[in-house]
Coordinates of C-alpha atoms and ligand atoms in Angstrom, one line a residue:
M1 CA 2.9 17.1 -4.0
T2 CA 4.3 13.9 -5.9
S3 CA 6.6 12.3 -4.1
T4 CA 10.3 12.0 -5.5
Y5 CA 9.8 8.1 -6.1
D6 CA 6.5 9.2 -8.4
V7 CA 8.6 11.8 -10.1
L8 CA 11.3 9.3 -10.5
L9 CA 8.7 6.4 -11.8
G10 CA 6.7 8.7 -14.2
R11 CA 10.1 9.6 -16.2
L12 CA 11.0 5.9 -16.1
Q13 CA 7.8 5.2 -17.6
S14 CA 8.3 7.4 -20.4
A15 CA 11.3 6.5 -21.6
F16 CA 10.0 2.5 -21.2
D17 CA 7.1 3.9 -23.3
A18 CA 9.5 5.4 -25.7
V19 CA 11.1 2.5 -26.6
F20 CA 8.0 0.0 -26.5
E21 CA 4.9 0.6 -24.8
G22 CA 3.7 -2.6 -22.5
T23 CA 6.2 -3.0 -19.7
D24 CA 6.3 -1.2 -16.5
P25 CA 9.3 -0.2 -14.8
V26 CA 9.7 -1.2 -11.1
L27 CA 12.0 1.3 -8.9
R28 CA 13.0 0.6 -5.3
P29 CA 15.6 2.5 -3.0
S30 CA 19.0 0.9 -2.9
D31 CA 22.3 2.1 -1.5
R32 CA 24.2 1.8 -4.9
G33 CA 23.3 5.2 -6.0
D34 CA 19.9 6.6 -3.9
Y35 CA 17.2 4.4 -6.5
Q36 CA 17.6 1.3 -8.4
A37 CA 15.3 1.0 -11.8
N38 CA 14.4 -2.9 -13.0
G39 CA 11.9 -3.9 -15.4
I40 CA 14.6 -3.5 -18.4
M41 CA 15.4 -7.4 -18.7
A42 CA 11.5 -8.1 -19.1
L43 CA 11.5 -5.1 -21.6
A44 CA 14.5 -6.7 -23.4
K45 CA 13.2 -10.0 -23.7
S46 CA 10.1 -8.6 -25.2
Q47 CA 12.2 -7.0 -28.0
G48 CA 14.6 -9.4 -28.0
V49 CA 17.3 -7.3 -27.5
A50 CA 20.3 -7.6 -24.9
P51 CA 19.5 -6.4 -21.4
R52 CA 22.6 -4.2 -21.5
D53 CA 21.6 -2.7 -24.6
M54 CA 18.2 -2.3 -23.8
A55 CA 19.5 -0.4 -20.6
Q56 CA 21.3 2.2 -22.9
R57 CA 18.4 2.8 -25.0
V58 CA 16.1 3.4 -22.1
L59 CA 18.8 5.5 -20.7
A60 CA 18.8 7.4 -24.1
H61 CA 15.0 8.3 -23.4
L62 CA 15.3 9.4 -19.9
D63 CA 14.9 12.7 -18.4
L64 CA 18.1 13.4 -16.4
A65 CA 17.3 16.6 -14.7
G66 CA 18.3 16.3 -10.8
I67 CA 20.1 12.9 -11.6
A68 CA 23.6 13.1 -11.1
E69 CA 25.2 9.5 -12.3
V70 CA 23.6 6.7 -13.9
E71 CA 25.1 3.3 -13.8
V72 CA 24.7 0.5 -16.0
A73 CA 24.7 -2.4 -13.5
G74 CA 24.5 -6.5 -13.6
P75 CA 21.7 -7.8 -16.1
G76 CA 20.4 -4.1 -16.7
F77 CA 19.8 -2.4 -13.8
L78 CA 19.9 1.2 -13.7
N79 CA 21.8 2.7 -10.5
L80 CA 20.3 6.2 -10.1
T81 CA 22.4 9.2 -8.1
L82 CA 20.2 12.3 -7.2
T83 CA 22.0 15.7 -7.5
P84 CA 22.2 17.4 -4.1
G85 CA 20.2 20.3 -5.9
F86 CA 17.3 17.6 -6.5
L87 CA 17.5 16.4 -3.1
D88 CA 17.5 20.2 -2.0
D89 CA 13.9 20.8 -3.7
R90 CA 12.5 17.8 -2.7
L91 CA 13.4 18.4 1.4
R92 CA 12.4 21.8 0.8
A93 CA 8.8 20.8 -0.5
L94 CA 8.6 18.4 2.3
L95 CA 8.8 21.2 4.8
G96 CA 5.9 23.1 3.7
D97 CA 3.7 19.9 2.9
E98 CA 2.0 18.8 5.9
R99 CA 1.2 15.5 4.2
L100 CA 5.0 14.9 3.7
G101 CA 4.8 14.0 0.2
V102 CA 1.7 11.2 0.3
D103 CA -1.1 11.9 -2.0
S104 CA -4.7 11.8 -1.3
M105 CA -6.3 9.4 -3.6
P106 CA -9.9 10.2 -5.2
E107 CA -12.9 9.1 -3.4
R108 CA -13.0 5.0 -3.0
T109 CA -14.5 3.2 -0.4
A110 CA -13.0 0.3 1.8
V111 CA -14.9 -1.7 4.2
I112 CA -12.4 -2.9 6.7
D113 CA -13.9 -6.2 8.9
Y114 CA -11.9 -5.8 12.0
S115 CA -11.7 -6.9 15.8
A116 CA -15.1 -8.9 15.7
P117 CA -15.3 -10.4 19.4
N118 CA -17.8 -12.2 20.4
V119 CA -20.9 -11.4 22.7
A120 CA -20.7 -12.8 26.5
K121 CA -17.0 -14.1 25.7
E122 CA -13.9 -12.3 26.7
M123 CA -11.7 -10.6 23.8
H124 CA -8.6 -12.8 23.4
V125 CA -5.3 -12.0 22.3
G126 CA -6.4 -12.8 18.9
H127 CA -9.1 -10.3 18.9
L128 CA -6.2 -7.7 19.9
R129 CA -4.5 -8.4 16.6
S130 CA -7.1 -7.9 14.6
T131 CA -8.1 -4.7 16.3
V132 CA -4.6 -3.3 16.2
I133 CA -4.0 -4.3 12.7
G134 CA -7.5 -3.4 11.8
D135 CA -7.1 -0.2 13.2
A136 CA -3.8 0.8 11.6
L137 CA -5.4 -0.6 7.8
A138 CA -8.2 2.1 8.5
R139 CA -6.2 5.1 9.7
I140 CA -3.6 4.6 6.8
Y141 CA -6.6 4.1 4.2
R142 CA -8.3 7.2 5.9
F143 CA -5.2 8.8 5.4
R144 CA -5.2 8.1 1.6
G145 CA -8.3 9.6 1.5
Y146 CA -10.6 6.9 1.3
R147 CA -13.9 6.3 2.9
V148 CA -13.3 3.7 5.4
V149 CA -16.3 2.1 6.8
A150 CA -15.3 0.0 10.0
R151 CA -17.3 -3.6 10.5
S152 CA -17.1 -5.1 14.2
H153 CA -18.8 -8.2 12.7
V154 CA -19.6 -9.7 16.0
G155 CA -20.7 -13.3 17.1
D156 CA -23.8 -12.1 18.7
W157 CA -26.0 -15.2 17.4
G158 CA -26.5 -18.8 17.3
T159 CA -27.5 -21.6 19.8
P160 CA -25.4 -20.7 22.7
F161 CA -27.5 -17.6 22.9
G162 CA -30.0 -19.9 24.4
M163 CA -28.2 -21.0 27.4
L164 CA -26.9 -17.6 27.8
I165 CA -30.2 -15.9 27.9
E166 CA -31.3 -18.7 30.7
H167 CA -28.2 -18.0 32.8
L168 CA -29.1 -14.6 32.7
V169 CA -32.9 -15.1 33.8
D170 CA -31.5 -17.5 36.8
L171 CA -28.9 -14.7 37.9
G172 CA -31.6 -12.1 37.8
E173 CA -31.2 -9.5 35.3
A174 CA -29.6 -6.8 37.8
T175 CA -26.8 -9.2 39.2
A176 CA -25.7 -10.5 35.1
M177 CA -25.4 -6.9 34.1
A178 CA -23.0 -6.3 37.2
A179 CA -20.9 -9.5 36.2
L180 CA -20.8 -8.4 32.1
S181 CA -20.3 -4.9 33.1
I182 CA -17.1 -5.4 35.0
G183 CA -16.0 -7.5 32.3
D184 CA -16.2 -11.4 33.4
L185 CA -17.7 -12.2 30.2
D186 CA -15.5 -15.8 30.3
G187 CA -17.2 -16.5 34.0
F188 CA -20.7 -16.0 32.6
Y189 CA -20.1 -17.8 29.9
R190 CA -18.5 -20.7 31.6
A191 CA -21.2 -20.8 34.5
A192 CA -23.6 -21.2 31.6
R193 CA -21.9 -24.0 29.8
V194 CA -21.5 -25.7 33.0
K195 CA -25.1 -25.7 33.9
F196 CA -25.9 -26.7 30.6
E197 CA -23.8 -29.6 30.4
S198 CA -24.7 -31.0 33.7
D199 CA -28.6 -30.0 34.2
E200 CA -31.1 -31.6 31.6
T201 CA -33.8 -29.2 32.6
F202 CA -31.6 -26.4 32.1
R203 CA -30.7 -27.7 28.7
E204 CA -34.5 -28.1 27.4
R205 CA -34.7 -24.6 28.8
S206 CA -32.1 -23.5 26.7
R207 CA -33.6 -25.0 23.7
Q208 CA -36.6 -24.1 24.1
R209 CA -35.1 -20.2 24.6
V210 CA -33.4 -20.5 20.6
V211 CA -36.5 -21.4 19.0
A212 CA -38.0 -18.1 20.7
L213 CA -34.8 -16.1 19.8
Q214 CA -35.4 -17.1 16.5
G215 CA -38.7 -16.9 16.4
G216 CA -38.6 -13.0 17.7
D217 CA -40.1 -13.7 20.7
P218 CA -40.0 -9.6 22.3
E219 CA -39.2 -11.0 25.9
T220 CA -36.3 -13.3 24.5
R221 CA -35.5 -10.4 22.1
R222 CA -35.0 -8.0 25.4
L223 CA -32.9 -10.4 27.0
W224 CA -30.7 -10.9 24.4
Q225 CA -30.0 -7.6 23.9
I226 CA -29.4 -6.7 27.0
L227 CA -26.4 -9.3 27.0
V228 CA -25.2 -7.6 23.7
D229 CA -25.5 -4.1 25.2
E230 CA -23.2 -5.2 28.0
S231 CA -20.8 -6.6 26.0
V232 CA -20.6 -4.4 23.5
A233 CA -20.3 -1.3 26.0
Y234 CA -17.6 -3.4 27.7
F235 CA -15.5 -4.0 24.1
A236 CA -15.7 0.0 23.8
E237 CA -13.9 0.6 26.6
V238 CA -10.9 -2.2 25.9
Y239 CA -11.2 0.5 22.7
A240 CA -10.9 3.4 24.3
A241 CA -8.2 2.3 26.7
L242 CA -6.0 1.1 23.5
D243 CA -7.0 4.4 21.9
V244 CA -8.8 2.7 19.0
T245 CA -10.7 4.3 16.5
L246 CA -13.8 1.6 16.6
T247 CA -17.1 3.1 17.5
T248 CA -20.2 1.7 18.8
A249 CA -21.9 2.2 15.7
D250 CA -19.1 0.2 13.7
V251 CA -20.5 -2.9 15.6
V252 CA -22.3 -4.8 13.5
G253 CA -22.5 -8.0 14.5
E254 CA -23.9 -11.6 12.8
S255 CA -27.6 -10.8 14.0
Y256 CA -27.8 -7.5 11.6
Y257 CA -28.0 -10.1 8.7
N258 CA -30.9 -12.2 9.7
D259 CA -33.3 -10.7 7.3
M260 CA -30.9 -11.1 4.6
L261 CA -30.3 -14.8 4.9
D262 CA -33.4 -16.2 3.1
D263 CA -32.6 -14.2 0.0
V264 CA -29.2 -15.9 0.0
V265 CA -30.4 -19.2 0.1
T266 CA -33.2 -18.4 -2.6
D267 CA -30.9 -16.7 -4.8
L268 CA -28.2 -19.3 -4.7
A269 CA -30.9 -21.6 -5.5
A270 CA -31.8 -19.8 -8.6
A271 CA -28.3 -19.4 -9.5
G272 CA -28.0 -23.0 -9.8
L273 CA -25.5 -23.3 -7.0
L274 CA -27.0 -24.7 -4.3
V275 CA -27.0 -28.4 -3.5
E276 CA -28.6 -31.1 -0.8
S277 CA -26.2 -32.8 0.7
G278 CA -27.2 -34.8 4.2
G279 CA -30.2 -32.5 4.7
A280 CA -28.1 -29.6 4.4
L281 CA -28.0 -26.9 1.8
C282 CA -24.5 -26.3 0.4
V283 CA -22.5 -25.0 -2.4
F284 CA -19.5 -26.6 -3.7
P285 CA -17.4 -24.1 -4.7
E286 CA -14.9 -25.0 -7.7
G287 CA -11.3 -25.6 -6.6
F288 CA -11.7 -26.7 -3.3
T289 CA -11.3 -30.2 -2.2
N290 CA -10.1 -32.2 0.7
R291 CA -7.6 -34.4 1.6
D292 CA -8.8 -37.2 -0.4
G293 CA -10.0 -34.9 -3.4
E294 CA -13.8 -35.1 -3.1
P295 CA -15.3 -31.7 -3.3
L296 CA -15.9 -29.2 -0.1
P297 CA -19.0 -27.9 0.7
L298 CA -19.7 -24.7 2.2
I299 CA -22.2 -25.3 4.4
V300 CA -25.4 -22.4 4.2
K301 CA -28.1 -23.5 5.9
K302 CA -27.5 -26.7 8.3
R303 CA -30.1 -29.5 9.3
D304 CA -31.3 -28.4 12.2
E305 CA -29.2 -25.4 13.6
G306 CA -30.5 -23.2 10.9
F307 CA -28.2 -20.2 8.9
G308 CA -24.2 -20.6 9.9
Y309 CA -21.5 -18.3 10.0
A310 CA -21.0 -18.8 6.0
A311 CA -24.6 -17.8 5.4
T312 CA -24.1 -14.5 7.9
D313 CA -20.8 -13.7 5.9
L314 CA -22.4 -14.0 2.3
A315 CA -25.2 -11.2 3.2
A316 CA -22.4 -9.3 4.5
I317 CA -20.2 -9.4 1.4
R318 CA -23.8 -8.5 -0.6
D319 CA -24.9 -5.8 2.1
R320 CA -21.0 -4.1 1.7
V321 CA -20.9 -4.5 -2.1
D322 CA -24.6 -3.4 -2.7
H323 CA -25.4 -0.9 -0.1
L324 CA -22.3 0.4 1.3
H325 CA -20.7 0.5 -2.2
A326 CA -17.5 -1.2 -1.0
D327 CA -14.3 -0.9 -3.9
E328 CA -12.5 -2.7 -1.3
L329 CA -13.7 -5.4 1.5
L330 CA -10.9 -6.4 4.0
Y331 CA -11.2 -9.1 6.3
V332 CA -8.4 -9.0 9.2
V333 CA -9.0 -12.4 10.7
G334 CA -6.8 -14.7 12.5
A335 CA -5.1 -17.7 9.7
P336 CA -7.5 -20.2 10.7
Q337 CA -10.2 -18.9 9.3
S338 CA -8.5 -18.7 5.8
Q339 CA -10.2 -21.6 3.8
H340 CA -13.7 -20.4 5.4
F341 CA -12.8 -17.0 3.4
E342 CA -11.6 -18.6 0.2
M343 CA -14.5 -20.3 -0.3
V344 CA -16.8 -17.6 0.8
F345 CA -15.4 -14.9 -1.7
A346 CA -15.7 -17.9 -4.4
V347 CA -18.9 -18.7 -3.7
A348 CA -19.7 -14.8 -4.0
R349 CA -18.3 -14.3 -7.0
A350 CA -19.8 -17.4 -8.9
A351 CA -23.1 -16.0 -7.5
R352 CA -22.1 -12.6 -8.9
W353 CA -22.1 -10.7 -5.6
L354 CA -18.9 -9.7 -6.0
P355 CA -17.7 -7.9 -8.9
A356 CA -14.5 -8.4 -9.9
S357 CA -13.7 -4.6 -9.7
V358 CA -13.5 -5.3 -5.9
R359 CA -10.4 -6.2 -4.0
C360 CA -11.6 -8.8 -1.6
E361 CA -8.8 -9.8 0.6
H362 CA -8.2 -12.0 3.9
V363 CA -5.8 -10.0 6.0
A364 CA -4.7 -13.1 7.9
F365 CA -2.5 -12.9 11.0
G366 CA -0.6 -15.6 13.0
N367 CA -0.7 -16.4 16.6
V368 CA 0.1 -14.7 19.6
L369 CA 2.7 -16.9 21.8
G370 CA 3.4 -17.2 25.3
P371 CA 7.2 -17.5 26.6
D372 CA 7.1 -21.1 26.3
R373 CA 6.1 -20.6 22.7
K374 CA 2.9 -22.1 23.2
M375 CA -0.9 -20.1 22.9
F376 CA -0.8 -17.4 25.2
K377 CA -2.7 -18.4 28.5
T378 CA -3.0 -17.0 31.6
R379 CA -0.6 -19.5 34.3
S380 CA -4.3 -20.8 35.0
G381 CA -4.7 -21.5 31.4
E382 CA -7.2 -18.9 30.9
T383 CA -7.9 -16.2 28.2
V384 CA -5.3 -13.2 28.9
K385 CA -7.4 -10.4 29.1
L386 CA -6.6 -7.3 26.8
I387 CA -7.2 -4.8 29.7
D388 CA -5.0 -6.5 32.2
L389 CA -2.3 -6.5 30.0
L390 CA -2.9 -2.9 29.0
D391 CA -2.9 -2.3 33.0
E392 CA 0.4 -4.1 33.4
A393 CA 2.3 -2.3 30.5
T394 CA 0.9 0.9 31.6
Q395 CA 2.7 0.0 35.7
R396 CA 5.7 -1.0 34.2
A397 CA 5.8 2.2 32.0
A398 CA 5.2 4.3 34.6
A399 CA 8.0 2.9 36.8
A400 CA 10.3 3.3 34.3
L401 CA 9.7 7.2 34.1
A402 CA 9.8 7.3 37.7
Q403 CA 13.2 6.3 38.2
R404 CA 14.1 9.2 35.2
S405 CA 13.8 11.7 37.8
H406 CA 11.2 13.9 35.8
D407 CA 9.5 16.7 36.3
L408 CA 6.2 15.5 35.5
S409 CA 3.1 15.8 37.9
S410 CA 1.9 12.3 39.0
E411 CA -1.1 13.1 36.6
E412 CA 1.1 13.7 33.4
R413 CA 3.4 10.9 34.5
H414 CA -0.1 8.6 34.4
H415 CA -0.9 10.0 31.1
L416 CA 2.6 9.5 29.5
A417 CA 3.1 5.8 30.9
T418 CA -0.9 5.2 29.0
Q419 CA 0.8 6.2 25.9
I420 CA 3.8 4.6 25.9
A421 CA 2.2 1.0 27.3
R422 CA -0.1 1.3 24.4
A423 CA 2.6 2.1 22.2
A424 CA 4.6 -0.8 23.3
I425 CA 1.6 -3.3 22.8
K426 CA 0.5 -2.3 19.4
Y427 CA 4.2 -1.7 18.1
A428 CA 4.9 -4.9 18.9
D429 CA 2.3 -6.3 17.0
L430 CA 2.2 -4.2 13.9
S431 CA 6.2 -4.5 13.4
N432 CA 5.9 -8.2 12.9
D433 CA 5.1 -9.6 9.7
R434 CA 1.2 -10.1 10.5
Q435 CA 1.3 -13.7 9.2
R436 CA 4.2 -15.0 11.5
D437 CA 3.2 -15.7 15.4
Y438 CA 5.0 -13.7 17.7
V439 CA 5.9 -14.0 21.2
F440 CA 4.3 -11.5 23.8
D441 CA 7.3 -10.2 25.8
L442 CA 6.4 -7.2 27.6
D443 CA 10.0 -6.8 28.6
R444 CA 11.1 -6.4 25.5
M445 CA 8.4 -4.8 24.2
I446 CA 8.5 -1.9 26.5
A447 CA 12.1 -1.4 26.2
F448 CA 13.2 2.1 25.1
E449 CA 16.0 0.4 23.0
G450 CA 15.7 -1.7 20.0
D451 CA 13.0 -2.2 17.7
T452 CA 10.1 -1.1 19.9
G453 CA 7.2 1.6 20.1
P454 CA 8.6 3.4 23.1
Y455 CA 12.2 3.6 21.4
L456 CA 10.5 5.4 18.2
Q457 CA 8.3 7.7 20.6
Y458 CA 11.7 8.6 22.5
A459 CA 13.4 9.1 18.8
H460 CA 10.5 11.6 18.2
A461 CA 10.8 13.2 21.8
R462 CA 14.2 13.5 21.8
L463 CA 13.9 16.0 18.7
R464 CA 11.0 17.9 20.3
S465 CA 13.7 18.7 22.7
I466 CA 15.8 20.2 21.0
F467 CA 13.8 22.6 19.4
R468 CA 12.7 23.3 23.6
R469 CA 16.2 23.9 24.4
S470 CA 17.1 26.1 21.2
N471 CA 17.0 29.7 22.5
A472 CA 18.3 31.5 18.9
P473 CA 15.3 31.4 16.6
W474 CA 15.4 29.7 13.4
D475 CA 13.5 30.1 9.8
P476 CA 12.6 26.8 8.3
G477 CA 12.1 29.2 4.9
A478 CA 16.2 30.0 4.9
A479 CA 17.4 26.3 4.9
T480 CA 18.9 24.8 2.0
F481 CA 20.1 21.5 2.3
V482 CA 23.8 21.1 1.3
L483 CA 24.0 17.4 2.8
G484 CA 27.6 17.3 3.3
A485 CA 27.8 15.1 5.7
D486 CA 27.1 11.2 5.0
A487 CA 25.1 10.8 8.0
E488 CA 22.8 13.9 6.8
R489 CA 22.4 12.5 3.2
D490 CA 21.4 9.1 4.4
L491 CA 19.2 10.6 6.6
A492 CA 17.4 12.5 4.0
R493 CA 17.2 10.0 1.9
A494 CA 15.1 8.1 3.9
L495 CA 13.1 11.6 4.6
I496 CA 12.1 11.5 0.7
A497 CA 10.8 8.0 1.5
F498 CA 8.2 8.2 3.3
P499 CA 5.6 7.7 0.8
E500 CA 7.2 4.9 -0.3
A501 CA 6.5 3.2 2.8
V502 CA 2.7 4.1 3.4
D503 CA 2.3 2.9 -0.3
A504 CA 3.9 -0.7 0.3
A505 CA 2.0 -0.8 3.7
M506 CA -1.4 -0.3 1.7
A507 CA -0.5 -2.0 -1.1
T508 CA 0.8 -5.2 0.8
L509 CA -1.7 -4.6 3.6
H510 CA 1.3 -5.4 5.8
P511 CA 1.9 -2.5 8.5
H512 CA 5.2 -3.5 9.3
R513 CA 6.6 -2.2 5.8
L514 CA 5.8 1.0 7.9
S515 CA 7.2 0.0 11.4
G516 CA 10.3 -1.2 9.6
Y517 CA 10.4 2.5 7.5
L518 CA 10.1 4.3 11.0
F519 CA 12.8 1.9 12.8
D520 CA 15.3 2.5 9.9
L521 CA 14.7 6.4 9.9
A522 CA 15.1 6.5 13.8
Q523 CA 18.5 4.8 13.6
R524 CA 19.6 6.9 10.7
L525 CA 18.8 9.8 13.3
T526 CA 21.1 8.0 15.7
T527 CA 23.6 7.9 13.3
F528 CA 23.0 11.6 12.5
Y529 CA 23.4 12.7 16.2
E530 CA 26.5 11.2 16.6
A531 CA 27.8 12.9 13.9
C532 CA 26.3 16.1 13.7
P533 CA 26.1 18.8 16.4
V534 CA 22.6 20.4 15.7
L535 CA 22.7 23.7 18.0
S536 CA 26.1 24.1 18.3
A537 CA 26.9 24.2 14.5
A538 CA 27.6 27.5 12.7
E539 CA 25.2 28.8 10.4
P540 CA 24.0 27.9 7.7
S541 CA 24.5 24.6 8.7
R542 CA 22.7 24.9 12.3
T543 CA 19.6 25.8 10.2
E544 CA 19.8 23.0 7.6
R545 CA 20.1 20.6 10.5
L546 CA 17.4 21.7 12.7
A547 CA 15.3 21.4 9.2
L548 CA 16.5 17.8 9.0
C549 CA 15.6 17.2 12.9
E550 CA 12.1 19.2 12.0
L551 CA 11.3 16.7 9.3
T552 CA 12.2 13.7 10.7
A553 CA 10.0 14.1 13.9
R554 CA 7.2 15.4 11.8
T555 CA 7.8 11.9 9.7
L556 CA 8.2 10.1 13.3
R557 CA 5.0 11.5 14.4
L558 CA 2.8 11.1 11.2
G559 CA 4.1 7.8 10.5
L560 CA 3.3 6.5 14.2
S561 CA 0.2 8.0 14.0
L562 CA -0.8 5.9 10.8
L563 CA -0.1 3.0 13.2
G564 CA -2.3 4.2 15.9
I565 CA 0.7 5.2 18.1
E566 CA 0.9 8.9 19.7
A567 CA 4.0 11.1 19.9
P568 CA 4.7 12.9 23.0
E569 CA 6.2 15.8 23.2
Q570 CA 8.5 14.7 26.1
M571 CA 9.3 11.2 27.6
Ligands
LIG1 N1 -16.4 -13.5 15.4 C1 -15.4 -14.1 14.8 C2 -14.3 -14.9 15.9 O1 -14.5 -14.3 17.0 C3 -14.4 -13.0 14.0 C4 -15.6 -12.8 13.2 C5 -14.7 -12.4 11.7 N2 -15.3 -11.6 10.8 C6 -16.3 -12.3 9.7 N3 -16.8 -11.4 8.9 N4 -16.4 -13.6 9.8 O2 -13.7 -15.8 15.6

């Protein structure tokens, strides 16, 4: 079904076009009426007409079916109030629509680069953000009908692998594998680093190992593969614990692009873009300068260390455009890498590897901070392990549940606690503007009150409990939405606006546009509960209110699922 928003926007567009073809209306939900139409000022300007006169002209062409009232306000805004009959139609259509008004779009492909931890290194909270935001975007895109190809661009190549492999040899394969499989990746990395810094022979062995690795020596490749496999298996455990849709097949690390790197250099040279500078091969993309105004290089190949991060990302763009047929390329990576991506995109465009029709975006995000507002670290200054955060959150949720004297078995309680813990951690991340830093505060995140994941889960579970408690049957098909109470109408207005929230999250790549919508919906629900009894209401009110409850529960459940959050039946 077409969303209410799209129906009204389509009508406005026709009215605009009838006056003059060339400008687009803008429509937003508003408390002055139900929707506010903007864009008339621009139209008025283009025609040299006073805005309020233009508003009248647009109005003369506007299909007003289902619109109870139009107010011309300010410099040419139209405030539209819908008729109860129109709302009733829309709500009944939603009851019969599993997608709750959200369209599925024609096949397009999005390649979403996210998570991307590094082999033999712990996943840190930055990777948590990438994983959670990337997975929410992947779910939203899939729901909108996209073919989504996830790519976890893990760091599995480069000079540190010389020392990591030598450390593995020293430990013995079995011991090394045991250490890695319990997730002591940082311990392994640190021990290698210490030897590398203090032991000249180890350093020399490591250097030779890098040469052997790059030269394709089979035994070296085998040892390297052990490091990769053990790390990837550990990451998969973290993804399963987080309930993230990434699979091992989506892990396509830097090394995958090795064979394509020579072509990157050859083709950049052929395009006349490659410059030698201090022994390194660079591209100076237009528009990038350092503080002194000198052109900034994107280093493709270093003097002695070979190809770098930028070369790999350039090869990845070609692979994703040419072989995966991407219409959109998204990179969910921390803000400090902004310049890297801007330069890589600029070079790829200059080399004509990235057609203008392909949308390419760095979905940047800020830091996770500790209670002291500094970078989030353990007390001893180490990287906080994701899995430990999740364990702690699960324990707290289980303790909170135990106090609520539930008739749950301990197994059920543990499962529910896991669902709540994931919701707490994911929602805290997704409900913040991703570009801002946020403070990791488990107490606040896991609370059942406030703008939290568990609060939304609880709102959903409370609705489900109404249906469990109801002993008289009800027929959704018999519902008529009269919306006599303000609280009913306010809830209904939010329900018809779900597609806009999904659209906004997708268009801006900001999942908090969706989480903010869900929080607002849950608050309207609370107001509705206080004002309107449901099960004890007389018919036909009872059926109408049950239908509002049903729609709200389904909207919460679907909305949360697009954020990667489960909605338990009972809490
Ligand atoms: N492994 C990198 C890191 O930990 C992130 C990779 C991001 N993706 C990319 N295509 N460069 O910082």
